PDB file of C-alpha atoms in Angstrom:
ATOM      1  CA  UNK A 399      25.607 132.046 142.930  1.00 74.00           C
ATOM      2  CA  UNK A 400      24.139 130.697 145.841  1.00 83.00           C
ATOM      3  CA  UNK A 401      21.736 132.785 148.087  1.00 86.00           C
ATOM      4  CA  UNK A 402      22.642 132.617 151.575  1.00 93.00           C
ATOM      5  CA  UNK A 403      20.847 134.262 154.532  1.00 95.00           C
ATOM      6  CA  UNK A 404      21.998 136.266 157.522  1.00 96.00           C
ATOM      7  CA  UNK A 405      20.690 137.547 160.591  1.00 98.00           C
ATOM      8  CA  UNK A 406      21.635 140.629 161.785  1.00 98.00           C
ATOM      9  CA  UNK A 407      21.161 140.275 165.592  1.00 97.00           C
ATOM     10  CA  UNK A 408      21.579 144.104 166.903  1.00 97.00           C
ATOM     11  CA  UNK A 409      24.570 144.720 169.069  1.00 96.00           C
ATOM     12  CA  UNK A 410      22.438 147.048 171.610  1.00 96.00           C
ATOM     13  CA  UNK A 411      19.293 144.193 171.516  1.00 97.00           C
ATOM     14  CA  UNK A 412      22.005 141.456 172.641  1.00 97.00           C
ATOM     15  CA  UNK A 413      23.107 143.718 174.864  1.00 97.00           C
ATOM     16  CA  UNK A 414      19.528 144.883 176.532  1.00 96.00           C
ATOM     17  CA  UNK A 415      18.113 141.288 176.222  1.00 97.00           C
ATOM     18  CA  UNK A 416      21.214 138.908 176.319  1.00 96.00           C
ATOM     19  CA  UNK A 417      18.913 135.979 177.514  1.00 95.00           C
ATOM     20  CA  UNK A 418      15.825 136.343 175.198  1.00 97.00           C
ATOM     21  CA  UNK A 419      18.605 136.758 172.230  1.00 97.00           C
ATOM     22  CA  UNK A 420      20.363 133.778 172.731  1.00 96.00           C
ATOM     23  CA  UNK A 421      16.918 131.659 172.339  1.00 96.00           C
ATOM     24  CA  UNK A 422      15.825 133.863 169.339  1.00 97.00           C
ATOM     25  CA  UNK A 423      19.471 132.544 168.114  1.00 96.00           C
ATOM     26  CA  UNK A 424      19.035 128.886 169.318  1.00 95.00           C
ATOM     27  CA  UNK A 425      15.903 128.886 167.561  1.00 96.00           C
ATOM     28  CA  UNK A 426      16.927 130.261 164.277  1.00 97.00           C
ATOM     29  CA  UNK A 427      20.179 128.224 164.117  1.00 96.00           C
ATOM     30  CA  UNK A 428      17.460 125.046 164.621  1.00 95.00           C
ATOM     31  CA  UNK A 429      14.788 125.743 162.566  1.00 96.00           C
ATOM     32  CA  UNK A 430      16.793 127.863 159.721  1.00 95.00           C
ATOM     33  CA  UNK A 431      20.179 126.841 159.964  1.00 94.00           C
ATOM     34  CA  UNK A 432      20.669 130.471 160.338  1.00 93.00           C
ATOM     35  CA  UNK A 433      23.858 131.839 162.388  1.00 90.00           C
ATOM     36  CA  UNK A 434      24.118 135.571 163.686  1.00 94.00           C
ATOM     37  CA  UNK A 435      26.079 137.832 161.034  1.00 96.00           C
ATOM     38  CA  UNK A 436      27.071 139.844 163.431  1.00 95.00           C
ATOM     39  CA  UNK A 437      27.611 143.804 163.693  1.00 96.00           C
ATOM     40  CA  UNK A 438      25.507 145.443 160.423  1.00 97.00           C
ATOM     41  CA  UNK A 439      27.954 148.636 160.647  1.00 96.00           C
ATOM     42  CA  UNK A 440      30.511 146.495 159.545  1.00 94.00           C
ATOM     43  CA  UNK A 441      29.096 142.962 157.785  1.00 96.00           C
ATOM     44  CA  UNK A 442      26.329 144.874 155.694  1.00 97.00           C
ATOM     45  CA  UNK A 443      29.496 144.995 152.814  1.00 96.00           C
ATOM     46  CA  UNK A 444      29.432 140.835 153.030  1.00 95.00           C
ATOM     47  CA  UNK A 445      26.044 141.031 151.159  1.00 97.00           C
ATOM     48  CA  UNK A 446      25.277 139.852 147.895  1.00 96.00           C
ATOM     49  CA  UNK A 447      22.432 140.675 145.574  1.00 97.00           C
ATOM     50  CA  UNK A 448      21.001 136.776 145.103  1.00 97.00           C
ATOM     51  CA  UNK A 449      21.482 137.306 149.521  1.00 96.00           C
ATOM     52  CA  UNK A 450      18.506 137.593 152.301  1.00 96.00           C
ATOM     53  CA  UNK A 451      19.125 139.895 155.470  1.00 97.00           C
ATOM     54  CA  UNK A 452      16.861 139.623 158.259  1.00 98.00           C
ATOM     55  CA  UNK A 453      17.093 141.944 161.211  1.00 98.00           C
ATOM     56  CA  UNK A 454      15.608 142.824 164.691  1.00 98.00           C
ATOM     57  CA  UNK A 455      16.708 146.314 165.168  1.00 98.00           C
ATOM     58  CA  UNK A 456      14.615 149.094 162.721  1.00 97.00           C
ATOM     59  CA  UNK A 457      18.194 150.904 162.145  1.00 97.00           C
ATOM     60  CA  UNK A 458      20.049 148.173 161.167  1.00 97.00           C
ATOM     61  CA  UNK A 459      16.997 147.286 159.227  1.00 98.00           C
ATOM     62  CA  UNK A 460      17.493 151.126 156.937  1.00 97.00           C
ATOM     63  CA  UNK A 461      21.359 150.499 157.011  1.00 97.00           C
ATOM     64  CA  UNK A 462      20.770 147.061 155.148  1.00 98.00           C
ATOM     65  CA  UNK A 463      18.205 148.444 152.978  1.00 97.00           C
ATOM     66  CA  UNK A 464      20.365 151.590 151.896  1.00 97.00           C
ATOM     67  CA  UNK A 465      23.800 150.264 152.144  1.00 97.00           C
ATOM     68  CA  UNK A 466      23.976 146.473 151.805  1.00 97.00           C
ATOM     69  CA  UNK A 467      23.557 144.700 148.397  1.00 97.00           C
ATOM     70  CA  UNK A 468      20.849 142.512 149.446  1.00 97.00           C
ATOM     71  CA  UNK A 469      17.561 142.420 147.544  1.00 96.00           C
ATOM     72  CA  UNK A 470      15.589 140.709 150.181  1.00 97.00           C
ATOM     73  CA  UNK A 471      15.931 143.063 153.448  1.00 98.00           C
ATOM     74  CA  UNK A 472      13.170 141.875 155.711  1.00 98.00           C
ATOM     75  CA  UNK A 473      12.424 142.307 159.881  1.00 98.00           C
ATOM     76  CA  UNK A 474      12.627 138.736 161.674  1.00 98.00           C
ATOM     77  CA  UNK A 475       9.181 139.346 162.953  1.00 98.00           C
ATOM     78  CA  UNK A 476       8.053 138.420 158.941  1.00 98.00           C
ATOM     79  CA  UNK A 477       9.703 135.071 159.448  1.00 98.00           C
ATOM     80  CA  UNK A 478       8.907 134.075 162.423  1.00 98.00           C
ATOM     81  CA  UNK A 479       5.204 135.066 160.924  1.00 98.00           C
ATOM     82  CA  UNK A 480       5.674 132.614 158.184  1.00 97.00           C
ATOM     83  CA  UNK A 481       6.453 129.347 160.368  1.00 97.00           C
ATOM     84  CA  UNK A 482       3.820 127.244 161.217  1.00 96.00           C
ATOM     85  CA  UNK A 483       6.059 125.160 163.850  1.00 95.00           C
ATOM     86  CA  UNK A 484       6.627 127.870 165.714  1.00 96.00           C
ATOM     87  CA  UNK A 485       5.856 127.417 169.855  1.00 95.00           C
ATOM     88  CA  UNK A 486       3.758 130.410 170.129  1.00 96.00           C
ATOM     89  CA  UNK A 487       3.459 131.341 174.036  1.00 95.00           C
ATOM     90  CA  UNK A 488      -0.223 131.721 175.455  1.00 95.00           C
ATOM     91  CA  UNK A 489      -1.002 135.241 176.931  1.00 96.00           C
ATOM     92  CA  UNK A 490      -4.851 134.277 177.605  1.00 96.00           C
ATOM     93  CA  UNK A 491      -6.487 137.412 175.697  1.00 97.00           C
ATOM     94  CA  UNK A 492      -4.443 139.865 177.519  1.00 97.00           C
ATOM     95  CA  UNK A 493      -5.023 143.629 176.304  1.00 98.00           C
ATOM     96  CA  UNK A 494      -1.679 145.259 175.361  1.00 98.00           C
ATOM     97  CA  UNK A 495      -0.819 148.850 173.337  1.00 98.00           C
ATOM     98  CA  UNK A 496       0.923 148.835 170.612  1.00 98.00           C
ATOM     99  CA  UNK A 497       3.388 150.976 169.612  1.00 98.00           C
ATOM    100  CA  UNK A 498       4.725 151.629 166.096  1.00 98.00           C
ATOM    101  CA  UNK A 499       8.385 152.750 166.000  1.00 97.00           C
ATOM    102  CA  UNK A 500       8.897 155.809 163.426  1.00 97.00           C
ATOM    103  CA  UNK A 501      11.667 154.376 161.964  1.00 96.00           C
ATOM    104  CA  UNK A 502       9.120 151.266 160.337  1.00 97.00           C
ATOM    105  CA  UNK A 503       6.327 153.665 159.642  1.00 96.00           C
ATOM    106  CA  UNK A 504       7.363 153.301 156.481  1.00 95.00           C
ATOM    107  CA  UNK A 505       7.183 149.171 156.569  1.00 97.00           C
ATOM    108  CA  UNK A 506       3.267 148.003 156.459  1.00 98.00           C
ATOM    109  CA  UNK A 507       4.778 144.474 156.027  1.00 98.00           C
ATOM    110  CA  UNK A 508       6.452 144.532 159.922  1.00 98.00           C
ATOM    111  CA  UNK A 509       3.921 146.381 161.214  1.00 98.00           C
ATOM    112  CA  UNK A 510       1.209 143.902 160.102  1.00 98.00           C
ATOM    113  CA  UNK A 511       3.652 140.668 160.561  1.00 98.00           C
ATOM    114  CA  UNK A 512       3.699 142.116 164.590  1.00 98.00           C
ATOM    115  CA  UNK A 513       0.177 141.955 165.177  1.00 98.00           C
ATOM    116  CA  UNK A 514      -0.094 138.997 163.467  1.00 98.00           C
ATOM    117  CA  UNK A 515       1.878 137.648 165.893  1.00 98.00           C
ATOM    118  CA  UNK A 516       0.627 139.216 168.787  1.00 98.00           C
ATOM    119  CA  UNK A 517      -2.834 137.248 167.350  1.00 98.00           C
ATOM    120  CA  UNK A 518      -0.964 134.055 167.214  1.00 98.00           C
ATOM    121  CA  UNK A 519       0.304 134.742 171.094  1.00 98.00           C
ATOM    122  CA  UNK A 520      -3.168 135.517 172.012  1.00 98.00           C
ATOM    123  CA  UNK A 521      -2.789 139.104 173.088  1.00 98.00           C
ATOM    124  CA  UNK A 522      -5.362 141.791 171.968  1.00 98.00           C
ATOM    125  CA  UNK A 523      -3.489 144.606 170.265  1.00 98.00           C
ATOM    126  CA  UNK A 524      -4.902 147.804 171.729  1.00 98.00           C
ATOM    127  CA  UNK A 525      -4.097 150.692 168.734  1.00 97.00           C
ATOM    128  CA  UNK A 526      -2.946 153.906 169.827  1.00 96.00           C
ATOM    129  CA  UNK A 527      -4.286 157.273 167.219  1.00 93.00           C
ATOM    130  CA  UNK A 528      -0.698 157.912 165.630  1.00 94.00           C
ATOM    131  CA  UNK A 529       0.135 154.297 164.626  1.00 97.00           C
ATOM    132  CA  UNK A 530       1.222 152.031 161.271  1.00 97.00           C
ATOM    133  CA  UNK A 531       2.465 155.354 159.177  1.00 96.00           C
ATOM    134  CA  UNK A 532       1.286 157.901 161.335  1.00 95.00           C
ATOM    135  CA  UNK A 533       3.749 156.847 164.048  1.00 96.00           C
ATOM    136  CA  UNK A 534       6.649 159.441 164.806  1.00 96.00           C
ATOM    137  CA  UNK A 535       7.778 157.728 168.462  1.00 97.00           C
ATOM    138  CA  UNK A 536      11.390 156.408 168.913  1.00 96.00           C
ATOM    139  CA  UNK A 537      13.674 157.185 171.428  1.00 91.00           C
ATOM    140  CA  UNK A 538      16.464 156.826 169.350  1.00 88.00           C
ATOM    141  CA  UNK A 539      18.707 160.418 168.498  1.00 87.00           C
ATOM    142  CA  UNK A 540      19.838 159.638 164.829  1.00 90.00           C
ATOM    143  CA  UNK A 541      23.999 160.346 164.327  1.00 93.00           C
ATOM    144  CA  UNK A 542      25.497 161.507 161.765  1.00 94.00           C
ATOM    145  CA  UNK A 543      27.068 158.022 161.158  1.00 95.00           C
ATOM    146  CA  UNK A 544      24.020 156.116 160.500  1.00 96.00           C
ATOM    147  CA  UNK A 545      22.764 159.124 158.541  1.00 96.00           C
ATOM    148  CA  UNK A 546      25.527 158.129 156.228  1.00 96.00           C
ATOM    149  CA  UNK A 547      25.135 154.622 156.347  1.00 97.00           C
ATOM    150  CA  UNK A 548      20.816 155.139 155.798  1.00 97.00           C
ATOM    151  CA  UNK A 549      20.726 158.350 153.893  1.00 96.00           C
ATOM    152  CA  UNK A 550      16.831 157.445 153.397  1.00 95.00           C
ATOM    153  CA  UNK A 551      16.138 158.060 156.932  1.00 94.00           C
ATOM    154  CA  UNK A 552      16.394 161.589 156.222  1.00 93.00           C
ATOM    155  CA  UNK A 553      13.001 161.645 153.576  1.00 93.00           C
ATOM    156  CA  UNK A 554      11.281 160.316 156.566  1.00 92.00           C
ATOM    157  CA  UNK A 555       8.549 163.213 158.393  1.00 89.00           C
ATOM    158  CA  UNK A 556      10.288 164.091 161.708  1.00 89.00           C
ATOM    159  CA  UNK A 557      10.490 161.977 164.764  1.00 92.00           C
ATOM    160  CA  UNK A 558       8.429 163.139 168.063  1.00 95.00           C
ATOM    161  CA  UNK A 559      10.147 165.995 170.899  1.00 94.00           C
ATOM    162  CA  UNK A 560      10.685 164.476 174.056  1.00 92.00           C
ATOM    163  CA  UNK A 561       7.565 166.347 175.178  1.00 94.00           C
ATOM    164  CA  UNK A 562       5.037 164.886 172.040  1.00 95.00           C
ATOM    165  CA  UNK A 563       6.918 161.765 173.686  1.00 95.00           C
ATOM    166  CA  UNK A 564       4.922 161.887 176.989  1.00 93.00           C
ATOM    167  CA  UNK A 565       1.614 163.732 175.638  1.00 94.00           C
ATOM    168  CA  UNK A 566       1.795 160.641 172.861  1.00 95.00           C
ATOM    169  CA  UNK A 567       2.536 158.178 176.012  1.00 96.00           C
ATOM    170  CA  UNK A 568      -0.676 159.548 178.465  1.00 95.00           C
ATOM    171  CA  UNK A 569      -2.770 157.817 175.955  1.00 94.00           C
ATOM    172  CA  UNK A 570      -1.669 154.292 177.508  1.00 97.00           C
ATOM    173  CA  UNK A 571      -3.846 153.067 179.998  1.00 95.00           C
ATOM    174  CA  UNK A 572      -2.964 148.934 179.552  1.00 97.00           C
ATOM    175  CA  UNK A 573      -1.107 147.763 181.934  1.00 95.00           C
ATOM    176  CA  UNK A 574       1.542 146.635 178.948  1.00 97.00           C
ATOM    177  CA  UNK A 575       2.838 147.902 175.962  1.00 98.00           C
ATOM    178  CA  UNK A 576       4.572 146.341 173.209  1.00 98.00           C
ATOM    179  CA  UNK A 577       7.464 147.321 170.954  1.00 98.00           C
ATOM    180  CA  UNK A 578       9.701 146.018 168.410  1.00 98.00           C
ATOM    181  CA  UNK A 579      12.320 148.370 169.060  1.00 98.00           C
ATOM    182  CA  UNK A 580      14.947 149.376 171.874  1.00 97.00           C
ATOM    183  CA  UNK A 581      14.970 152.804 172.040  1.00 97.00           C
ATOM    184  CA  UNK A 582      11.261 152.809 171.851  1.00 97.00           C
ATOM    185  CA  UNK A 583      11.343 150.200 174.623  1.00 98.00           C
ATOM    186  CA  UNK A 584      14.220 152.461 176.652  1.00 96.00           C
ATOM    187  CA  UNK A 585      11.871 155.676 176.148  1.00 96.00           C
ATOM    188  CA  UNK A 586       8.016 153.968 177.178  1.00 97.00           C
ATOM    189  CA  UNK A 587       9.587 152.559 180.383  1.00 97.00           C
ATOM    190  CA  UNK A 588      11.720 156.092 181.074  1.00 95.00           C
ATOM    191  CA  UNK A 589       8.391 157.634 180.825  1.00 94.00           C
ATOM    192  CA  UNK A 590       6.806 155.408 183.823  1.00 95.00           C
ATOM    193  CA  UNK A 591       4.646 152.780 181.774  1.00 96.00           C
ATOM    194  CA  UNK A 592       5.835 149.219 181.368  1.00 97.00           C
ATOM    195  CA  UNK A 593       6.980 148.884 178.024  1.00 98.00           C
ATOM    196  CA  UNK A 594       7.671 144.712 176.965  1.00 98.00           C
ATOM    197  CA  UNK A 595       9.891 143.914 173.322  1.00 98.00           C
ATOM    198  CA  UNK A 596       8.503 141.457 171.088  1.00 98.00           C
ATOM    199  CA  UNK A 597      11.380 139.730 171.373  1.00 98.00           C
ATOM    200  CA  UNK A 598      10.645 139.186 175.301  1.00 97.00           C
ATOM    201  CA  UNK A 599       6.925 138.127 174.556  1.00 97.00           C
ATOM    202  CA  UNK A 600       8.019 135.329 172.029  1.00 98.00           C
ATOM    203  CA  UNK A 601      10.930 133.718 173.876  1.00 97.00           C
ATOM    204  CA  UNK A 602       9.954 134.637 177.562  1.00 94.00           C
ATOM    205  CA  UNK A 603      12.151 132.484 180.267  1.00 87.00           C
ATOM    206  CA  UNK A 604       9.017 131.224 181.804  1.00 74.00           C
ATOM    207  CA  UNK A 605       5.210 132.185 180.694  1.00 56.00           C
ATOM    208  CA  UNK A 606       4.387 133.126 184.201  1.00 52.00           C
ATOM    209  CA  UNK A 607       6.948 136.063 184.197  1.00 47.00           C
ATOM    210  CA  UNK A 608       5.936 137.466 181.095  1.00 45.00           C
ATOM    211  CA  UNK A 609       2.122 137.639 182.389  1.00 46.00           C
TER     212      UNK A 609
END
């Protein structure tokens, strides 16, 4: 049996960054032969054991763990970590907070592979007090559905109120903060500061913007 290796490109990412997905895409389909597996709701059943899943989205990421067949279940950040072609963008030593998303507190390996690539981008990760597995920020409400699909969500130690939200939030005072997930993203910039995806800081459209 043949491993093969799918990318699971997160409906609601594609849909929030359409442009900065298509070059994570173009990329992958040039430097992996990899092609977008589409919807992991749906696809995760395609898996195989011998199979790799990568993701973008920290849901999708629990649904593949929990429901898919796949051995290898890792974030796309860890790949991108591990190429040494890669055209990292130049961000001169800017100072941006990071923010963990609860739903990788329990994944060291992303959480490292990020600021390893923030490093490589030359941006200074500023740490906020409740990050790596202390962090309990997401903006995302949990259904029932993807309870079902990720049943191991529910061991996790309870996500923040919408209130720890913003008292967790008046610690940023850089101008940026960086994510690696969309509800987080949705819930920084609701809250007034200017919250930028990884995904947006490794394929910008032009450098210039992104600064």
């Amino acid at each position: 049996n043949k491993m093969s290796i799918h990318f699971f490109p997160s409906c609601k990412v594609q849909q929030q960054f359409p442009q900065a997905s298509l070059r994570l895409q173009d990329y992958l389909q040039k430097r992996w032969q990899l092609k977008p597996a589409g919807c992991c709701r749906v696809n995760h059943q395609q898996l195989a054991p011998e199979d790799a899943a990568f993701y973008i989205c920290n849901t999708c990421g629990h649904i593949l763990t929990d429901s898919s067949a796949a051995k290898k279940v890792q974030a796309i950040w860890q790949l991108i970590d591990q190429d040494e072609q890669f055209p990292f963008p130049d961000y001169q030593g800017k100072l941006m907070t990071v923010q963990d998303c609860w739903l990788a507190s329990d994944k060291p390996e992303v959480q490292q592979a990020v600021r390893s690539l923030l490093y490589k981008m030359n941006i200074q990760p500023l740490e906020l007090t409740d990050n790596f597995a202390q962090s309990r920020f997401c903006g995302v409400t949990t259904s029932a559905a993807t309870y079902q699909l990720a049943p191991t969500l529910s061991d996790k130690a309870g996500q923040m109120s919408p209130e720890e939200r913003q008292n967790h939030l008046r610690q940023v005072n850089t101008d940026k903060v960086v994510c690696y997930c969309r509800p987080c993203y949705q819930e920084i910039n609701a809250s007034g500061k200017h919250g930028v995806h990884m995904l947006e800081l490794l394929f910008p459209e032009q450098l210039r913007l992104a600064l």
